[in-house]
CSV table of C-alpha atoms in Angstrom, one decimal:
chain,number,residue,atom,x,y,z
A,1,MET,CA,-52.7,40.6,-14.1
A,2,ALA,CA,-49.2,41.0,-16.1
A,3,GLU,CA,-48.7,37.4,-18.1
A,4,TYR,CA,-45.2,36.1,-18.4
A,5,ASP,CA,-44.3,32.9,-20.9
A,6,TYR,CA,-42.2,30.5,-19.2
A,7,ASP,CA,-39.0,31.0,-20.8
A,8,GLU,CA,-39.0,34.4,-19.8
A,9,LEU,CA,-40.3,33.6,-15.8
A,10,LEU,CA,-37.8,30.3,-15.6
A,11,ASN,CA,-34.7,32.5,-17.2
A,12,ARG,CA,-35.4,35.2,-14.8
A,13,ALA,CA,-35.9,32.3,-11.7
A,14,GLN,CA,-32.0,30.8,-12.7
A,15,ASN,CA,-30.9,34.8,-12.6
A,16,GLU,CA,-31.9,35.2,-9.2
A,17,VAL,CA,-30.9,31.7,-7.3
A,18,LYS,CA,-27.5,31.8,-6.8
A,19,ASP,CA,-25.5,28.6,-7.6
A,20,PRO,CA,-25.5,26.0,-5.0
A,21,GLU,CA,-22.2,23.9,-6.6
A,22,LYS,CA,-20.6,27.8,-6.4
A,23,THR,CA,-21.6,29.0,-3.4
A,24,GLN,CA,-22.0,26.1,-1.1
A,25,LYS,CA,-19.1,25.5,1.4
A,26,SER,CA,-18.9,22.0,3.0
A,27,ARG,CA,-19.6,22.7,6.8
A,28,PHE,CA,-17.7,19.9,8.5
A,29,GLU,CA,-13.6,20.4,7.2
A,30,ILE,CA,-10.9,17.7,8.3
A,31,PRO,CA,-8.0,19.0,10.7
A,32,LYS,CA,-5.0,19.7,9.6
A,33,ALA,CA,-2.0,18.2,11.9
A,34,ASP,CA,0.5,19.2,14.0
A,35,VAL,CA,3.0,17.3,13.9
A,36,TYR,CA,6.9,17.4,14.7
A,37,LYS,CA,9.4,15.2,15.0
A,38,GLU,CA,12.3,14.1,17.6
A,39,GLY,CA,15.0,12.4,16.9
A,40,ASN,CA,13.6,9.2,14.8
A,41,VAL,CA,9.7,9.6,16.0
A,42,THR,CA,7.2,11.6,14.6
A,43,ILE,CA,4.4,13.8,16.8
A,44,ILE,CA,0.9,14.6,16.1
A,45,ASN,CA,0.0,17.0,18.8
A,46,ASN,CA,-3.2,17.7,18.2
A,47,LEU,CA,-4.6,14.2,17.7
A,48,LEU,CA,-6.4,13.8,20.9
A,49,THR,CA,-9.0,17.0,19.4
A,50,ILE,CA,-8.6,15.6,15.9
A,51,ALA,CA,-10.3,12.3,17.1
A,52,LYS,CA,-12.9,14.5,18.9
A,53,LYS,CA,-14.4,16.4,16.0
A,54,PHE,CA,-14.5,13.3,14.1
A,55,ASN,CA,-16.4,12.3,17.7
A,56,ARG,CA,-14.0,9.1,17.2
A,57,ASP,CA,-11.9,7.0,20.0
A,58,PRO,CA,-8.7,8.5,20.0
A,59,ASP,CA,-6.8,4.2,20.0
A,60,HIS,CA,-9.0,3.8,17.1
A,61,LEU,CA,-7.8,6.7,15.2
A,62,ILE,CA,-3.9,5.7,17.2
A,63,LYS,CA,-4.9,2.0,15.0
A,64,PHE,CA,-5.6,2.9,11.6
A,65,LEU,CA,-2.2,5.7,11.9
A,66,ALA,CA,-0.2,3.3,12.7
A,67,ASP,CA,-1.5,0.2,10.1
A,68,LYS,CA,-0.7,3.1,7.4
A,69,LEU,CA,2.3,4.3,8.9
A,70,GLY,CA,3.5,0.8,9.5
A,71,THR,CA,4.8,0.8,13.1
A,72,SER,CA,4.1,1.5,16.6
A,73,GLY,CA,1.9,4.6,17.7
A,74,LYS,CA,1.3,6.0,21.1
A,75,LYS,CA,-0.9,8.6,23.0
A,76,LYS,CA,-0.1,10.7,25.6
A,77,ASP,CA,-2.0,13.4,26.8
A,78,GLU,CA,-3.4,15.4,23.8
A,79,LYS,CA,-0.6,14.2,21.9
A,80,ALA,CA,0.0,10.5,19.4
A,81,SER,CA,4.2,9.5,19.1
A,82,PHE,CA,5.3,7.0,15.8
A,83,LYS,CA,7.7,5.6,15.1
A,84,GLY,CA,10.0,7.2,12.6
A,85,SER,CA,10.2,10.2,10.5
A,86,PHE,CA,6.5,11.2,8.8
A,87,SER,CA,6.2,14.2,7.3
A,88,GLN,CA,2.8,16.5,7.9
A,89,ASN,CA,1.2,16.2,4.5
A,90,TYR,CA,2.1,12.1,4.8
A,91,ILE,CA,0.1,12.7,7.7
A,92,ASN,CA,-2.4,14.6,7.4
A,93,ASN,CA,-3.1,12.3,3.5
A,94,ARG,CA,-3.5,9.1,6.0
A,95,ILE,CA,-6.0,11.3,7.9
A,96,LYS,CA,-8.2,12.6,5.1
A,97,GLU,CA,-8.1,8.1,3.6
A,98,TYR,CA,-9.3,7.6,7.2
A,99,THR,CA,-12.2,10.0,7.0
A,100,GLU,CA,-13.0,8.5,3.5
A,101,THR,CA,-13.5,4.9,5.7
A,102,TYR,CA,-14.3,5.4,9.1
A,103,LEU,CA,-16.3,9.2,9.2
A,104,PHE,CA,-18.2,9.6,6.3
A,105,CYS,CA,-21.5,8.2,4.7
A,106,TYR,CA,-20.5,6.6,1.4
A,107,GLU,CA,-23.6,7.5,0.4
A,108,CYS,CA,-25.1,10.9,0.9
A,109,LYS,CA,-21.5,11.8,2.4
A,110,SER,CA,-22.0,13.2,5.4
A,111,PRO,CA,-19.4,13.0,8.5
A,112,ASP,CA,-22.5,12.2,11.1
A,113,THR,CA,-22.1,8.9,10.9
A,114,ARG,CA,-21.0,6.4,14.4
A,115,PHE,CA,-19.9,2.8,14.6
A,116,VAL,CA,-22.3,0.7,15.4
A,117,LYS,CA,-22.4,-2.9,16.3
A,118,VAL,CA,-25.1,-5.8,13.8
A,119,ASP,CA,-24.8,-9.2,15.5
A,120,ASP,CA,-21.0,-9.0,15.8
A,121,VAL,CA,-20.6,-6.9,12.7
A,122,LYS,CA,-18.9,-3.6,13.1
A,123,MET,CA,-20.9,-0.8,11.1
A,124,LEU,CA,-21.1,2.8,10.1
A,125,LYS,CA,-24.3,4.2,10.6
A,126,CYS,CA,-25.5,7.1,9.3
A,127,ASP,CA,-27.2,10.1,11.2
A,128,ALA,CA,-28.3,11.9,8.3
A,129,CYS,CA,-30.0,9.1,5.2
A,130,GLY,CA,-29.4,5.8,7.7
A,131,ALA,CA,-27.4,3.9,5.4
A,132,ARG,CA,-25.5,1.4,7.0
A,133,LYS,CA,-22.1,0.0,5.7
A,134,SER,CA,-20.2,-3.3,7.1
A,135,LEU,CA,-16.1,-2.1,8.0
A,136,GLN,CA,-12.7,-4.1,8.2
A,137,SER,CA,-11.2,-3.4,11.5
A,138,VAL,CA,-8.0,-2.2,12.1
A,139,THR,CA,-5.7,-4.0,12.9
A,140,LYS,CA,-2.2,-4.1,14.9
């Protein structure tokens, strides 16, 4: 049996193992909104697809966006429309804000979360780590 010294084995192991920080890609990517404008109305073509990917009620996402955009919004078929002219980048930033508040777990950053009610308090519960956080309601 060959004898190895600790430092030699450690260096060998470190060279064999890939750095997970550099190689690991997130399994969840936030979908980009497909946005276009008709006059003074901004339309998101794929809002229902985005809500489905988030496993959220589309009405909740529409209420959040309407509140953040400071306007009214409504759903029709796969689309959502908002009064006013907003850039695609601005809409995508608001959707990212939605994920930080209502999708990703505050502890483990997993997207595997759901809304639960505990004693009339709406909470975000993580299915991955079990963490719970109370949520502020979306107004409008």
